[in-house]
Short mmCIF file of C-alpha atoms in Angstrom, two decimals:
data_model
loop_
_atom_site.label_atom_id
_atom_site.label_comp_id
_atom_site.label_asym_id
_atom_site.label_seq_id
_atom_site.Cartn_x
_atom_site.Cartn_y
_atom_site.Cartn_z
CA UNK I 805 0.00 0.00 0.00
CA UNK I 806 1.60 3.27 -1.07
CA UNK I 807 1.78 6.37 1.06
CA UNK I 808 -0.48 8.15 -1.43
CA UNK I 809 -3.07 5.44 -1.13
CA UNK I 810 -3.23 6.02 2.59
CA UNK I 811 -4.00 9.77 2.29
CA UNK I 812 -7.51 10.24 3.62
CA UNK I 813 -10.20 11.89 1.54
CA UNK I 814 -11.12 15.42 2.61
CA UNK I 815 -14.30 15.81 4.65
CA UNK I 816 -17.55 16.38 2.76
CA UNK I 817 -19.13 19.82 2.78
CA UNK I 818 -22.49 21.51 2.23
CA UNK I 819 -25.26 19.62 0.46
CA UNK I 820 -23.06 16.55 -0.10
CA UNK I 821 -22.46 16.25 3.64
CA UNK I 822 -26.18 16.64 4.38
CA UNK I 823 -27.18 14.10 1.71
CA UNK I 824 -24.47 11.63 2.77
CA UNK I 825 -25.52 11.85 6.41
CA UNK I 826 -29.19 11.33 5.46
CA UNK I 827 -28.42 8.34 3.22
CA UNK I 828 -26.20 6.59 5.76
CA UNK I 829 -28.66 7.25 8.59
CA UNK I 830 -31.58 5.91 6.52
CA UNK I 831 -29.63 2.72 5.83
CA UNK I 832 -29.07 2.20 9.56
CA UNK I 833 -32.71 3.02 10.33
CA UNK I 834 -33.93 0.51 7.71
CA UNK I 835 -31.59 -2.17 9.05
CA UNK I 836 -32.36 -1.75 12.76
CA UNK I 837 -36.08 -1.33 12.08
CA UNK I 838 -36.17 -4.63 10.20
CA UNK I 839 -34.74 -6.54 13.14
CA UNK I 840 -37.74 -5.59 15.29
CA UNK I 841 -40.59 -4.78 12.89
CA UNK I 842 -41.50 -8.45 12.33
CA UNK I 843 -41.88 -9.17 16.06
CA UNK I 844 -45.46 -7.91 16.35
CA UNK I 845 -46.43 -9.30 12.92
CA UNK I 846 -45.71 -12.96 13.74
CA UNK I 847 -49.38 -13.83 14.45
CA UNK I 848 -50.42 -12.33 11.09
CA UNK I 849 -47.56 -14.03 9.21
CA UNK I 850 -48.08 -17.47 10.80
CA UNK I 851 -51.86 -17.30 10.31
CA UNK I 852 -51.55 -16.26 6.67
CA UNK I 853 -48.99 -18.96 5.86
CA UNK I 854 -50.85 -21.65 7.82
CA UNK I 855 -48.20 -22.42 10.45
CA UNK I 856 -48.14 -22.23 14.24
CA UNK I 857 -46.88 -19.07 16.00
CA UNK I 858 -43.92 -21.15 17.28
CA UNK I 859 -42.92 -21.92 13.68
CA UNK I 860 -43.54 -18.27 12.82
CA UNK I 861 -40.89 -17.14 15.31
CA UNK I 862 -38.26 -18.61 12.97
CA UNK I 863 -38.86 -15.48 10.87
CA UNK I 864 -37.15 -13.56 13.71
CA UNK I 865 -34.62 -16.24 14.66
CA UNK I 866 -33.35 -16.82 11.11
CA UNK I 867 -32.65 -13.10 10.61
CA UNK I 868 -30.94 -12.78 14.00
CA UNK I 869 -28.65 -15.80 13.49
CA UNK I 870 -27.52 -14.76 9.99
CA UNK I 871 -27.04 -11.14 11.08
CA UNK I 872 -25.04 -12.10 14.19
CA UNK I 873 -22.66 -14.17 12.06
CA UNK I 874 -22.11 -11.54 9.35
CA UNK I 875 -21.57 -8.42 11.52
CA UNK I 876 -18.08 -9.39 12.82
CA UNK I 877 -16.99 -10.27 9.27
CA UNK I 878 -17.24 -6.61 8.25
CA UNK I 879 -13.55 -5.84 8.80
CA UNK I 880 -12.33 -8.76 6.67
CA UNK I 881 -14.90 -8.13 3.90
CA UNK I 882 -13.97 -4.42 3.82
CA UNK I 883 -10.31 -5.22 3.19
CA UNK I 884 -11.37 -7.53 0.34
CA UNK I 885 -13.91 -5.35 -1.47
CA UNK I 886 -13.66 -1.80 -0.11
CA UNK I 887 -16.04 0.09 2.15
CA UNK I 888 -18.20 1.73 -0.51
CA UNK I 889 -18.57 -1.32 -2.76
CA UNK I 890 -19.39 -3.55 0.23
CA UNK I 891 -21.90 -1.02 1.58
CA UNK I 892 -23.59 -0.70 -1.82
CA UNK I 893 -23.77 -4.47 -2.26
CA UNK I 894 -25.20 -4.79 1.25
CA UNK I 895 -27.97 -2.24 0.55
CA UNK I 896 -28.95 -3.63 -2.87
CA UNK I 897 -29.00 -7.24 -1.63
CA UNK I 898 -31.04 -6.08 1.37
CA UNK I 899 -33.60 -4.56 -1.01
CA UNK I 900 -33.69 -7.77 -3.06
CA UNK I 901 -34.09 -9.98 0.01
CA UNK I 902 -36.84 -7.67 1.37
CA UNK I 903 -38.74 -8.13 -1.90
CA UNK I 904 -38.26 -11.91 -1.67
CA UNK I 905 -39.58 -11.86 1.93
CA UNK I 906 -42.74 -10.05 0.85
CA UNK I 907 -43.28 -12.40 -2.11
CA UNK I 908 -42.71 -15.59 -0.07
CA UNK I 909 -45.57 -18.07 -0.73
CA UNK I 910 -44.73 -20.30 2.26
CA UNK I 911 -42.83 -20.28 5.55
CA UNK I 912 -39.80 -22.12 4.14
CA UNK I 913 -39.25 -19.51 1.43
CA UNK I 914 -39.76 -16.68 3.90
CA UNK I 915 -37.18 -18.13 6.31
CA UNK I 916 -34.66 -18.59 3.47
CA UNK I 917 -35.21 -14.96 2.40
CA UNK I 918 -34.82 -13.77 6.00
CA UNK I 919 -31.52 -15.68 6.31
CA UNK I 920 -30.27 -13.85 3.20
CA UNK I 921 -31.59 -10.54 4.52
CA UNK I 922 -29.86 -11.00 7.89
CA UNK I 923 -26.58 -12.04 6.28
CA UNK I 924 -26.36 -9.09 3.86
CA UNK I 925 -27.50 -6.61 6.56
CA UNK I 926 -24.46 -7.36 8.74
CA UNK I 927 -21.94 -4.89 7.26
CA UNK I 928 -24.43 -2.00 6.93
CA UNK I 929 -24.29 -0.67 10.51
CA UNK I 930 -20.48 -0.73 11.02
CA UNK I 931 -19.80 0.60 7.51
CA UNK I 932 -22.33 3.42 7.84
CA UNK I 933 -20.50 4.39 11.03
CA UNK I 934 -17.10 4.30 9.34
CA UNK I 935 -18.27 6.18 6.22
CA UNK I 936 -20.00 8.84 8.30
CA UNK I 937 -16.93 9.41 10.49
CA UNK I 938 -14.83 9.89 7.37
CA UNK I 939 -17.33 12.45 6.00
CA UNK I 940 -16.75 14.86 8.89
CA UNK I 941 -13.56 16.57 10.08
CA UNK I 942 -12.01 14.75 13.09
CA UNK I 943 -13.02 17.63 15.38
CA UNK I 944 -16.67 17.05 14.45
CA UNK I 945 -16.64 13.26 14.65
CA UNK I 946 -18.71 13.40 17.83
CA UNK I 947 -21.46 15.22 15.93
CA UNK I 948 -21.30 12.54 13.24
CA UNK I 949 -21.72 9.86 15.89
CA UNK I 950 -24.63 11.80 17.40
CA UNK I 951 -26.51 11.94 14.10
CA UNK I 952 -25.76 8.26 13.48
CA UNK I 953 -26.80 7.33 17.04
CA UNK I 954 -30.22 8.99 16.73
CA UNK I 955 -31.31 6.41 14.16
CA UNK I 956 -30.13 3.45 16.23
CA UNK I 957 -32.07 4.83 19.22
CA UNK I 958 -35.38 5.48 17.48
CA UNK I 959 -35.59 2.46 15.14
CA UNK I 960 -36.06 -0.28 17.82
CA UNK I 961 -38.99 1.70 19.26
CA UNK I 962 -40.53 2.51 15.86
CA UNK I 963 -40.30 -1.12 14.71
CA UNK I 964 -43.13 -2.64 16.80
CA UNK I 965 -45.33 0.47 16.35
CA UNK I 966 -44.90 0.52 12.56
CA UNK I 967 -45.12 -3.27 12.24
CA UNK I 968 -48.38 -3.39 14.18
CA UNK I 969 -49.89 -0.51 12.21
CA UNK I 970 -48.95 -2.05 8.83
CA UNK I 971 -50.21 -5.52 9.83
CA UNK I 972 -53.51 -4.07 11.10
CA UNK I 973 -54.18 -1.72 8.18
CA UNK I 974 -52.55 -3.45 5.20
CA UNK I 975 -50.94 -6.91 5.09
CA UNK I 976 -47.73 -8.32 6.54
CA UNK I 977 -45.67 -8.34 3.25
CA UNK I 978 -45.66 -4.53 3.41
CA UNK I 979 -43.38 -4.60 6.47
CA UNK I 980 -40.75 -5.82 3.99
CA UNK I 981 -41.84 -3.88 0.89
CA UNK I 982 -41.32 -0.51 2.63
CA UNK I 983 -37.56 -1.24 2.53
CA UNK I 984 -37.50 -1.14 -1.28
CA UNK I 985 -37.96 2.63 -1.94
CA UNK I 986 -35.85 3.54 1.11
CA UNK I 987 -33.07 1.15 0.07
CA UNK I 988 -33.02 2.30 -3.57
CA UNK I 989 -32.83 5.96 -2.56
CA UNK I 990 -30.05 5.17 -0.07
CA UNK I 991 -28.09 3.22 -2.69
CA UNK I 992 -28.40 6.03 -5.27
CA UNK I 993 -27.41 8.76 -2.79
CA UNK I 994 -24.51 6.73 -1.37
CA UNK I 995 -23.05 5.89 -4.77
CA UNK I 996 -23.37 9.44 -6.10
CA UNK I 997 -21.49 10.84 -3.09
CA UNK I 998 -19.07 8.10 -2.02
CA UNK I 999 -18.17 6.34 -5.29
CA UNK I 1000 -14.90 8.27 -5.54
CA UNK I 1001 -14.09 7.83 -1.83
CA UNK I 1002 -13.42 4.10 -1.91
CA UNK I 1003 -11.08 2.64 0.70
CA UNK I 1004 -7.89 0.81 -0.18
CA UNK I 1005 -8.33 -2.93 -0.65
CA UNK I 1006 -5.90 -5.79 -0.47
CA UNK I 1007 -6.35 -9.48 -1.08
CA UNK I 1008 -6.35 -11.40 2.19
CA UNK I 1009 -6.58 -15.20 2.24
CA UNK I 1010 -9.86 -16.41 3.70
CA UNK I 1011 -9.63 -18.03 7.10
CA UNK I 1012 -11.93 -20.96 6.28
CA UNK I 1013 -11.60 -22.73 9.63
CA UNK I 1014 -12.13 -19.48 11.56
CA UNK I 1015 -15.22 -18.71 9.47
CA UNK I 1016 -16.62 -22.21 10.04
CA UNK I 1017 -16.02 -21.97 13.80
CA UNK I 1018 -17.69 -18.51 13.85
CA UNK I 1019 -20.78 -19.87 12.09
CA UNK I 1020 -20.95 -22.85 14.47
CA UNK I 1021 -20.62 -21.08 17.82
CA UNK I 1022 -22.60 -17.95 16.98
CA UNK I 1023 -25.35 -19.96 15.30
CA UNK I 1024 -25.58 -22.35 18.26
CA UNK I 1025 -25.61 -19.49 20.80
CA UNK I 1026 -28.28 -17.51 18.92
CA UNK I 1027 -30.50 -20.59 18.52
CA UNK I 1028 -30.08 -21.41 22.21
CA UNK I 1029 -31.09 -17.87 23.22
CA UNK I 1030 -34.06 -17.72 20.84
CA UNK I 1031 -35.45 -21.18 21.57
CA UNK I 1032 -34.48 -21.53 25.25
CA UNK I 1033 -37.71 -20.22 26.75
CA UNK I 1034 -39.88 -22.19 24.33
CA UNK I 1035 -38.03 -25.45 25.11
CA UNK I 1036 -37.78 -24.86 28.91
CA UNK I 1037 -34.06 -24.07 28.83
CA UNK I 1038 -31.75 -26.66 30.38
CA UNK I 1039 -34.53 -29.18 30.89
CA UNK I 1040 -34.24 -29.66 27.13
CA UNK I 1041 -31.55 -31.89 25.63
CA UNK I 1042 -31.56 -29.70 22.52
CA UNK I 1043 -30.72 -26.56 24.53
CA UNK I 1044 -27.94 -28.39 26.43
CA UNK I 1045 -26.45 -29.58 23.12
CA UNK I 1046 -26.60 -26.06 21.64
CA UNK I 1047 -24.96 -24.60 24.76
CA UNK I 1048 -22.11 -27.12 24.74
CA UNK I 1049 -21.62 -26.53 21.00
CA UNK I 1050 -21.52 -22.74 21.51
CA UNK I 1051 -19.04 -22.90 24.43
CA UNK I 1052 -16.68 -25.43 22.80
CA UNK I 1053 -16.93 -23.62 19.44
CA UNK I 1054 -16.11 -20.27 21.09
CA UNK I 1055 -13.05 -21.69 22.87
CA UNK I 1056 -11.71 -23.25 19.66
CA UNK I 1057 -12.52 -20.03 17.76
CA UNK I 1058 -10.54 -17.82 20.20
CA UNK I 1059 -7.55 -20.18 20.18
CA UNK I 1060 -7.56 -20.51 16.38
CA UNK I 1061 -8.04 -16.80 15.59
CA UNK I 1062 -5.22 -15.73 17.93
CA UNK I 1063 -2.81 -17.91 16.00
CA UNK I 1064 -3.70 -16.60 12.51
CA UNK I 1065 -1.91 -13.94 10.49
CA UNK I 1066 -5.19 -13.03 8.74
CA UNK I 1067 -8.00 -13.87 11.17
CA UNK I 1068 -11.60 -13.57 10.02
CA UNK I 1069 -12.29 -11.55 13.20
CA UNK I 1070 -9.53 -9.37 14.67
CA UNK I 1071 -9.63 -10.34 18.35
CA UNK I 1072 -6.44 -8.35 18.97
CA UNK I 1073 -8.70 -5.29 19.27
CA UNK I 1074 -9.59 -6.48 22.76
CA UNK I 1075 -5.99 -5.81 23.84
CA UNK I 1076 -6.86 -2.11 23.81
CA UNK I 1077 -8.18 -0.93 27.19
CA UNK I 1078 -10.60 1.58 25.66
CA UNK I 1079 -12.01 -0.99 23.27
CA UNK I 1080 -12.47 -3.84 25.76
CA UNK I 1081 -13.82 -1.78 28.68
CA UNK I 1082 -15.96 0.35 26.34
CA UNK I 1083 -17.44 -2.69 24.58
CA UNK I 1084 -18.21 -4.33 27.94
CA UNK I 1085 -19.97 -1.20 29.24
CA UNK I 1086 -22.00 -0.51 26.09
CA UNK I 1087 -22.92 -4.18 25.56
CA UNK I 1088 -24.10 -4.98 29.09
CA UNK I 1089 -25.90 -1.62 29.25
CA UNK I 1090 -27.60 -2.30 25.91
CA UNK I 1091 -28.58 -5.79 27.07
CA UNK I 1092 -30.35 -4.32 30.12
CA UNK I 1093 -31.99 -1.61 27.99
CA UNK I 1094 -33.13 -4.07 25.30
CA UNK I 1095 -34.40 -6.54 27.89
CA UNK I 1096 -36.52 -3.79 29.45
CA UNK I 1097 -37.93 -2.95 25.99
CA UNK I 1098 -39.24 -6.53 25.92
CA UNK I 1099 -40.43 -6.77 29.55
CA UNK I 1100 -42.28 -3.44 29.81
CA UNK I 1101 -44.78 -3.89 26.92
CA UNK I 1102 -45.35 -7.54 27.90
CA UNK I 1103 -46.11 -6.57 31.50
CA UNK I 1104 -48.42 -3.75 30.42
CA UNK I 1105 -50.34 -5.98 27.99
CA UNK I 1106 -50.51 -9.29 29.86
CA UNK I 1107 -50.98 -7.98 33.40
CA UNK I 1108 -52.40 -4.44 33.30
CA UNK I 1109 -54.75 -4.84 30.33
CA UNK I 1110 -53.09 -2.42 27.92
CA UNK I 1111 -53.59 -3.00 24.19
CA UNK I 1112 -50.53 -3.34 21.92
CA UNK I 1113 -51.08 0.20 20.61
CA UNK I 1114 -51.46 1.66 24.13
CA UNK I 1115 -48.31 -0.12 25.32
CA UNK I 1116 -46.47 1.22 22.26
CA UNK I 1117 -47.60 4.76 23.08
CA UNK I 1118 -46.25 4.42 26.63
CA UNK I 1119 -42.85 3.25 25.33
CA UNK I 1120 -42.61 5.57 22.30
CA UNK I 1121 -41.77 8.84 24.17
CA UNK I 1122 -38.35 7.33 24.96
CA UNK I 1123 -37.31 8.73 21.59
CA UNK I 1124 -38.28 12.33 22.34
CA UNK I 1125 -35.28 13.43 24.42
CA UNK I 1126 -33.02 11.01 22.54
CA UNK I 1127 -33.67 12.92 19.29
CA UNK I 1128 -33.54 16.38 20.89
CA UNK I 1129 -30.40 15.85 22.98
CA UNK I 1130 -28.25 13.70 20.64
CA UNK I 1131 -27.01 16.64 18.49
CA UNK I 1132 -26.35 18.70 21.63
CA UNK I 1133 -24.30 15.86 23.16
CA UNK I 1134 -22.43 15.51 19.86
CA UNK I 1135 -21.57 19.21 19.94
CA UNK I 1136 -20.29 19.33 23.53
CA UNK I 1137 -18.53 15.93 23.52
CA UNK I 1138 -15.21 17.21 22.06
CA UNK I 1139 -14.98 19.73 24.91
CA UNK I 1140 -15.90 17.33 27.74
CA UNK I 1141 -14.43 14.04 28.97
CA UNK I 1142 -16.57 11.36 27.28
CA UNK I 1143 -16.34 9.25 30.46
CA UNK I 1144 -18.25 11.92 32.40
CA UNK I 1145 -21.10 11.94 29.90
CA UNK I 1146 -21.23 8.12 29.80
CA UNK I 1147 -21.28 8.03 33.61
CA UNK I 1148 -24.18 10.49 33.59
CA UNK I 1149 -26.00 8.17 31.17
CA UNK I 1150 -25.57 5.19 33.49
CA UNK I 1151 -26.73 7.27 36.47
CA UNK I 1152 -29.78 8.24 34.39
CA UNK I 1153 -30.51 4.61 33.55
CA UNK I 1154 -30.09 3.63 37.22
CA UNK I 1155 -32.59 6.34 38.21
CA UNK I 1156 -35.06 5.13 35.56
CA UNK I 1157 -34.93 1.54 36.80
CA UNK I 1158 -35.10 2.56 40.48
CA UNK I 1159 -38.28 4.50 39.59
CA UNK I 1160 -39.70 1.48 37.75
CA UNK I 1161 -38.81 -0.75 40.71
CA UNK I 1162 -41.46 1.21 42.67
CA UNK I 1163 -44.26 0.42 40.19
CA UNK I 1164 -47.37 -1.44 41.36
CA UNK I 1165 -50.58 -2.67 39.74
CA UNK I 1166 -52.22 0.74 40.27
CA UNK I 1167 -49.53 2.65 38.33
CA UNK I 1168 -50.94 5.47 36.21
CA UNK I 1169 -49.89 6.67 32.75
CA UNK I 1170 -47.97 9.70 34.04
CA UNK I 1171 -45.90 7.52 36.40
CA UNK I 1172 -45.10 5.24 33.45
CA UNK I 1173 -44.14 8.13 31.16
CA UNK I 1174 -41.76 10.02 33.48
CA UNK I 1175 -39.03 7.31 33.64
CA UNK I 1176 -39.55 6.64 29.92
CA UNK I 1177 -38.76 10.27 29.11
CA UNK I 1178 -35.72 10.24 31.43
CA UNK I 1179 -34.55 7.05 29.71
CA UNK I 1180 -34.57 8.92 26.38
CA UNK I 1181 -32.23 11.53 27.85
CA UNK I 1182 -29.95 8.79 29.20
CA UNK I 1183 -29.89 7.08 25.80
CA UNK I 1184 -28.63 10.25 24.10
CA UNK I 1185 -25.63 10.21 26.46
CA UNK I 1186 -25.10 6.45 26.17
CA UNK I 1187 -24.28 5.44 22.59
CA UNK I 1188 -22.37 8.51 21.43
CA UNK I 1189 -19.67 8.85 24.17
CA UNK I 1190 -19.13 5.09 24.49
CA UNK I 1191 -18.86 4.60 20.71
CA UNK I 1192 -16.43 7.51 20.63
CA UNK I 1193 -14.33 5.89 23.39
CA UNK I 1194 -14.39 2.46 21.69
CA UNK I 1195 -13.19 3.83 18.32
CA UNK I 1196 -10.68 6.33 19.74
CA UNK I 1197 -7.07 5.55 19.02
CA UNK I 1198 -7.90 2.96 16.33
CA UNK I 1199 -5.89 3.09 13.12
CA UNK I 1200 -8.13 4.31 10.23
CA UNK I 1201 -8.00 0.95 8.47
CA UNK I 1202 -9.17 -0.78 11.67
CA UNK I 1203 -12.29 1.38 12.17
CA UNK I 1204 -14.62 -0.98 10.20
CA UNK I 1205 -13.30 -4.03 12.07
CA UNK I 1206 -13.57 -2.29 15.47
CA UNK I 1207 -17.06 -1.02 14.68
CA UNK I 1208 -18.15 -4.42 13.38
CA UNK I 1209 -16.81 -6.34 16.38
CA UNK I 1210 -18.21 -3.89 18.95
CA UNK I 1211 -21.63 -3.90 17.26
CA UNK I 1212 -21.56 -7.70 17.13
CA UNK I 1213 -20.94 -8.00 20.88
CA UNK I 1214 -23.60 -5.36 21.58
CA UNK I 1215 -26.22 -7.10 19.39
CA UNK I 1216 -25.46 -10.48 21.01
CA UNK I 1217 -25.79 -8.94 24.48
CA UNK I 1218 -29.12 -7.43 23.42
CA UNK I 1219 -30.41 -10.90 22.55
CA UNK I 1220 -28.98 -12.35 25.76
CA UNK I 1221 -30.54 -9.53 27.80
CA UNK I 1222 -33.99 -10.20 26.33
CA UNK I 1223 -33.72 -13.97 26.91
CA UNK I 1224 -32.30 -13.73 30.43
CA UNK I 1225 -34.75 -11.04 31.60
CA UNK I 1226 -37.86 -12.80 30.25
CA UNK I 1227 -36.72 -16.07 31.86
CA UNK I 1228 -36.02 -14.33 35.17
CA UNK I 1229 -39.43 -12.66 34.94
CA UNK I 1230 -41.14 -16.05 34.56
CA UNK I 1231 -39.13 -17.62 37.39
CA UNK I 1232 -39.65 -14.71 39.80
CA UNK I 1233 -43.36 -14.59 38.92
CA UNK I 1234 -43.69 -18.27 39.83
CA UNK I 1235 -41.81 -17.70 43.10
CA UNK I 1236 -43.92 -14.69 44.12
CA UNK I 1237 -47.12 -16.49 43.10
CA UNK I 1238 -46.23 -19.41 45.38
CA UNK I 1239 -45.44 -17.08 48.29
CA UNK I 1240 -48.64 -15.06 47.85
CA UNK I 1241 -50.71 -18.25 47.56
CA UNK I 1242 -49.30 -19.44 50.90
CA UNK I 1243 -50.93 -16.41 52.53
CA UNK I 1244 -54.39 -17.33 51.22
CA UNK I 1245 -56.86 -19.86 52.65
CA UNK I 1246 -59.57 -19.64 55.27
CA UNK I 1247 -56.98 -18.87 57.97
CA UNK I 1248 -56.51 -15.48 56.27
CA UNK I 1249 -59.14 -12.84 57.19
CA UNK I 1250 -58.49 -10.91 53.95
CA UNK I 1251 -59.05 -14.07 51.89
CA UNK I 1252 -62.29 -14.87 53.72
CA UNK I 1253 -63.55 -11.30 53.30
CA UNK I 1254 -62.79 -11.28 49.56
CA UNK I 1255 -64.49 -14.65 49.05
CA UNK I 1256 -67.59 -13.53 50.96
CA UNK I 1257 -67.79 -10.28 48.97
CA UNK I 1258 -67.65 -12.17 45.64
CA UNK I 1259 -70.14 -14.82 46.82
CA UNK I 1260 -72.56 -12.07 47.88
CA UNK I 1261 -72.15 -10.58 44.38
CA UNK I 1262 -73.43 -13.91 43.00
CA UNK I 1263 -70.15 -15.50 41.90
CA UNK I 1264 -69.90 -19.28 42.39
CA UNK I 1265 -66.87 -20.57 44.34
CA UNK I 1266 -64.92 -21.67 41.24
CA UNK I 1267 -65.34 -18.27 39.58
CA UNK I 1268 -64.34 -16.50 42.81
CA UNK I 1269 -61.20 -18.67 43.08
CA UNK I 1270 -60.36 -17.84 39.43
CA UNK I 1271 -60.73 -14.09 40.10
CA UNK I 1272 -58.45 -14.34 43.15
CA UNK I 1273 -55.89 -16.42 41.26
CA UNK I 1274 -55.81 -13.83 38.48
CA UNK I 1275 -55.33 -11.07 41.05
CA UNK I 1276 -52.45 -13.01 42.65
CA UNK I 1277 -50.87 -13.63 39.21
CA UNK I 1278 -50.96 -9.92 38.37
CA UNK I 1279 -49.38 -9.05 41.73
CA UNK I 1280 -46.73 -11.78 41.38
CA UNK I 1281 -45.84 -10.72 37.84
CA UNK I 1282 -45.58 -7.07 38.89
CA UNK I 1283 -43.36 -7.95 41.84
CA UNK I 1284 -41.15 -10.03 39.53
CA UNK I 1285 -40.85 -7.13 37.06
CA UNK I 1286 -39.88 -4.70 39.83
CA UNK I 1287 -37.25 -7.20 41.07
CA UNK I 1288 -35.68 -7.16 37.60
CA UNK I 1289 -35.82 -3.36 37.39
CA UNK I 1290 -34.06 -3.07 40.77
CA UNK I 1291 -31.36 -5.52 39.65
CA UNK I 1292 -30.85 -3.57 36.41
CA UNK I 1293 -30.46 -0.30 38.35
CA UNK I 1294 -27.70 -1.82 40.51
CA UNK I 1295 -25.85 -3.22 37.47
CA UNK I 1296 -25.92 0.21 35.77
CA UNK I 1297 -24.22 1.71 38.83
CA UNK I 1298 -21.53 -1.01 38.68
CA UNK I 1299 -20.94 -0.32 34.96
CA UNK I 1300 -19.78 3.22 35.76
CA UNK I 1301 -16.60 1.63 37.12
CA UNK I 1302 -15.88 0.06 33.70
CA UNK I 1303 -16.34 3.43 32.00
CA UNK I 1304 -13.54 4.84 34.17
CA UNK I 1305 -11.21 1.97 33.26
CA UNK I 1306 -10.86 3.61 29.84
CA UNK I 1307 -8.31 6.31 29.14
CA UNK I 1308 -9.39 9.90 28.38
CA UNK I 1309 -9.39 10.85 24.71
CA UNK I 1310 -7.70 13.86 23.21
CA UNK I 1311 -10.30 16.55 22.77
CA UNK I 1312 -8.78 17.78 19.53
CA UNK I 1313 -9.57 14.57 17.69
CA UNK I 1314 -12.36 12.59 19.30
CA UNK I 1315 -12.20 9.80 16.77
CA UNK I 1316 -9.48 9.85 14.17
CA UNK I 1317 -11.50 8.36 11.35
CA UNK I 1318 -10.51 10.71 8.60
CA UNK I 1319 -8.86 7.89 6.72
CA UNK I 1320 -11.62 5.43 7.25
CA UNK I 1321 -12.14 5.65 3.56
#
């Protein structure tokens, strides 16, 4: 690679910068949206294709597995094909696979199309990050990250709302068809602006064994997380087998990759203190946040009688402060220690979960909305400083690999957070239900009084018992949810310590990504 080849392209300016930022942000929005938009449409999809809802969940699982495998390959693929060409191919194949998903006549075809969609979507998020950082001067890289972060914050919340609305008012294929115009516009805008800003490529031999091990352990882990609850976790031989496969595969993968000159995933990045501590903080924090995004709507709908739309409205305001504050955080980040802002984010999250830990079955809408709004403010201070810390000090040619690997760990932790928190919720609900049931019976004055009141209202004994059992279940489930919220608050406080394990960045160049392309 010549010295001239390594000279970074100058930052974009004016309308080109605005259009490039919009195109890259739309690509991220489309990608992140698609990982969650199908969740609420599973009943419609499974009913239309004549399969059970359990089989329908493979529409989500297949995308997640393929996506999880392809994200960490971004660094290697970028060196082979170049950032712009790989990003363009990713967008166009994403559009094609979205069309195939909508056209699928049966569940098998839909799952195959979703596997393709998940696989080609992998490089889009890390590459959009790298391309955007290279579009701005180093001094404004924090602002670039802020604009990029806004889309990753809003899309997971918009997904279920948009998916439900489309499924209710149109038909489920349209959750995939909406990607086509967005993707084509993004591809056109990206190529017109970035075609002449291609990164340097070099032929690297493919690490076939490393790739095979990556597919095996990531695939096994993702399947275990997605199917664990359905198969009763470690009471299932299938889950035990998947867990053993994932653990053994991971061990062999780490050993093999560390001995390769051209590894498929650059694990040497973890030798950097900022990268390893930053990835740990952002990934565990994201896992707790994502898990709460699953628990809250479920609790509201199954226990408090909210409809899917009402639950979505309670969760949606989380994006308000995230959108408003993200550009402000991006502007002040170069002048302030990123660790201080990240610590403030974790304190904000801890406050949110402490507030939610005080919820009860009589909680009103205002009490639900206040911590949701605060969480939006915390989110704006979460992604941007930590991403800035993670990518700081990386050589320009390593930005795609660092971004890909950090996003991979974060996405995996998001899936683990959702699985672990829903399982804990079930287990704690069962425990609290048993304890509350022990306090019932004719030795309890409150129980006797409630039974007499319902009998006087004309309810037969069996119906009265059913009403009481439902009341106990709602209380038990609420107590279990507040247990989880309290635990999450404590973990967020602990994560502040990991933020301060990182080294401060130089304020003059928050993220030196000028040569990322």
